[in-house]
Amino acid sequence: NAGVTQTPKFQVLKTGQSMTLQCAQDMNHNSMYWYRQDPGMGLRLIYYSASEGTTDKGEVPNGYNVSRLNKREFSLRLESAAPSQTSVYFCASSLIWGTGTDTQYFGPGTRLTVL
Amino acid sequence: DQQVKQNSPSLSVQEGRISILNCDYTNSMFDYFLWYKKYPAEGPTFLISISSIKDKNEDGRFTVFLNKSAKHLSLHIVPSQPGDSAVYFCAASLSTDSGTYKYIFGTGTRLKVLA
């Protein structure tokens, strides 16, 4: 039982390049999320998918797009990377969305550096 | 505007003693509070939560106390063990106009338990 997996673990991009961060969960969860963590700041929600077929913006969606490919997979795309997107990105999933106390299960993170 | 604040970036405690991690918040409308623990190179894992209508919740060595009048919560770990060394995030959930919840994370406190 792998839980939440993310690829790649590390990535270095040049400004303007694009890339997709992949996330998959094997817990049959309905909801999935993308967060970023920056020094001195808490985890901030980029996008979420409350259920398969739906996606919504979180707190900091600018510069990102997402795709809920199926129930298992939720990808995050940077179309034109900027240095301000240098961060650690976490994918998470939960059984359901929005109860207020739903436990989120996090992946190990992707450390992205944009030069 | 940091609605959830963890003012101590780090804390060192001797093994066997009590660890107290603190969290302050500004929004009295938060419904639930959650604590997550994060080891290096791993994603955060859920530890314990408390409803805003409670003042205490206990789970084994972990107890969370909520003081609503002070807008303050704390996580007590007794006794502290070296394996508790990690970064601890406080999070709060807030209901939205759409009837779901959003989560706001603090910046984390790094706990080091000394053997």
GROMACS .gro file of C-alpha atoms in nm, chain B residues 7-107:
model
  101
  122ASN     CA    1   0.547   3.176   1.686
  123SER     CA    2   0.816   2.933   1.795
  124PRO     CA    3   1.012   2.806   1.498
  125SER     CA    4   1.192   2.548   1.709
  126LEU     CA    5   1.183   2.373   2.044
  127SER     CA    6   1.424   2.136   2.219
  128VAL     CA    7   1.311   1.902   2.494
  129GLN     CA    8   1.481   1.629   2.691
  130GLU     CA    9   1.360   1.274   2.635
  131GLY     CA   10   1.092   1.176   2.886
  132ARG     CA   11   0.987   1.534   2.953
  133ILE     CA   12   0.679   1.714   2.825
  134SER     CA   13   0.682   1.892   2.488
  135ILE     CA   14   0.437   2.179   2.448
  136LEU     CA   15   0.382   2.319   2.102
  137ASN     CA   16   0.173   2.633   2.071
  138CYS     CA   17  -0.052   2.777   1.806
  139ASP     CA   18  -0.243   3.106   1.801
  140TYR     CA   19  -0.523   3.201   1.566
  141THR     CA   20  -0.711   3.516   1.482
  142ASN     CA   21  -1.040   3.394   1.336
  143SER     CA   22  -1.300   3.295   1.593
  144MET     CA   23  -1.502   3.122   1.318
  145PHE     CA   24  -1.264   2.829   1.280
  146ASP     CA   25  -1.451   2.503   1.327
  147TYR     CA   26  -1.177   2.247   1.377
  148PHE     CA   27  -0.809   2.247   1.457
  149LEU     CA   28  -0.569   1.981   1.345
  150TRP     CA   29  -0.206   1.893   1.411
  151TYR     CA   30   0.018   1.733   1.153
  152LYS     CA   31   0.368   1.597   1.198
  153LYS     CA   32   0.632   1.604   0.927
  154TYR     CA   33   0.961   1.414   0.908
  155PRO     CA   34   1.234   1.528   0.665
  156ALA     CA   35   1.178   1.420   0.305
  157GLU     CA   36   0.827   1.301   0.388
  158GLY     CA   37   0.484   1.456   0.364
  159PRO     CA   38   0.292   1.570   0.674
  160THR     CA   39   0.092   1.304   0.857
  161PHE     CA   40  -0.221   1.367   1.060
  162LEU     CA   41  -0.173   1.350   1.435
  163ILE     CA   42  -0.478   1.472   1.624
  164SER     CA   43  -0.769   1.714   1.590
  165ILE     CA   44  -1.013   1.900   1.809
  166SER     CA   45  -1.351   2.054   1.746
  167SER     CA   46  -1.399   2.418   1.836
  168ILE     CA   47  -1.672   2.316   2.079
  169LYS     CA   48  -1.429   2.108   2.284
  170ASP     CA   49  -1.146   2.220   2.508
  171LYS     CA   50  -0.942   1.900   2.517
  172ASN     CA   51  -0.878   1.592   2.309
  173GLU     CA   52  -0.642   1.313   2.404
  174ASP     CA   53  -0.489   1.030   2.205
  175GLY     CA   54  -0.224   0.830   2.383
  176ARG     CA   55   0.077   1.050   2.451
  177PHE     CA   56  -0.075   1.340   2.258
  178THR     CA   57  -0.323   1.589   2.402
  179VAL     CA   58  -0.451   1.903   2.237
  180PHE     CA   59  -0.592   2.185   2.448
  181LEU     CA   60  -0.807   2.464   2.309
  182ASN     CA   61  -0.854   2.798   2.481
  183LYS     CA   62  -1.114   2.980   2.275
  184SER     CA   63  -1.111   3.300   2.477
  185ALA     CA   64  -0.737   3.334   2.416
  186LYS     CA   65  -0.761   3.197   2.060
  187HIS     CA   66  -0.484   2.959   2.151
  188LEU     CA   67  -0.427   2.588   2.122
  189SER     CA   68  -0.143   2.371   2.233
  190LEU     CA   69  -0.021   2.020   2.168
  191HIS     CA   70   0.125   1.833   2.464
  192ILE     CA   71   0.343   1.527   2.412
  193VAL     CA   72   0.409   1.326   2.725
  194PRO     CA   73   0.654   1.164   2.757
  195SER     CA   74   0.858   1.295   2.466
  196GLN     CA   75   1.056   1.041   2.267
  197PRO     CA   76   1.341   1.087   2.018
  198GLY     CA   77   1.109   0.961   1.744
  199ASP     CA   78   0.887   1.263   1.807
  200SER     CA   79   1.155   1.488   1.659
  201ALA     CA   80   0.984   1.642   1.358
  202VAL     CA   81   0.816   1.958   1.235
  203TYR     CA   82   0.465   2.004   1.373
  204PHE     CA   83   0.203   2.201   1.180
  205CYS     CA   84  -0.108   2.347   1.331
  206ALA     CA   85  -0.403   2.381   1.092
  207ALA     CA   86  -0.753   2.522   1.119
  208SER     CA   87  -1.060   2.460   0.909
  209LEU     CA   88  -1.312   2.724   0.814
  210SER     CA   89  -1.647   2.671   0.649
  211THR     CA   90  -1.697   2.846   0.316
  212ASP     CA   91  -1.999   2.995   0.142
  213SER     CA   92  -2.029   2.679  -0.066
  214GLY     CA   93  -2.077   2.472   0.246
  215THR     CA   94  -1.740   2.304   0.239
  216TYR     CA   95  -1.426   2.379   0.440
  217LYS     CA   96  -1.089   2.525   0.367
  218TYR     CA   97  -0.777   2.458   0.568
  219ILE     CA   98  -0.523   2.713   0.684
  220PHE     CA   99  -0.184   2.591   0.800
  221GLY     CA  100   0.064   2.748   1.036
  222THR     CA  101   0.434   2.778   0.954
   0.00000   0.00000   0.00000
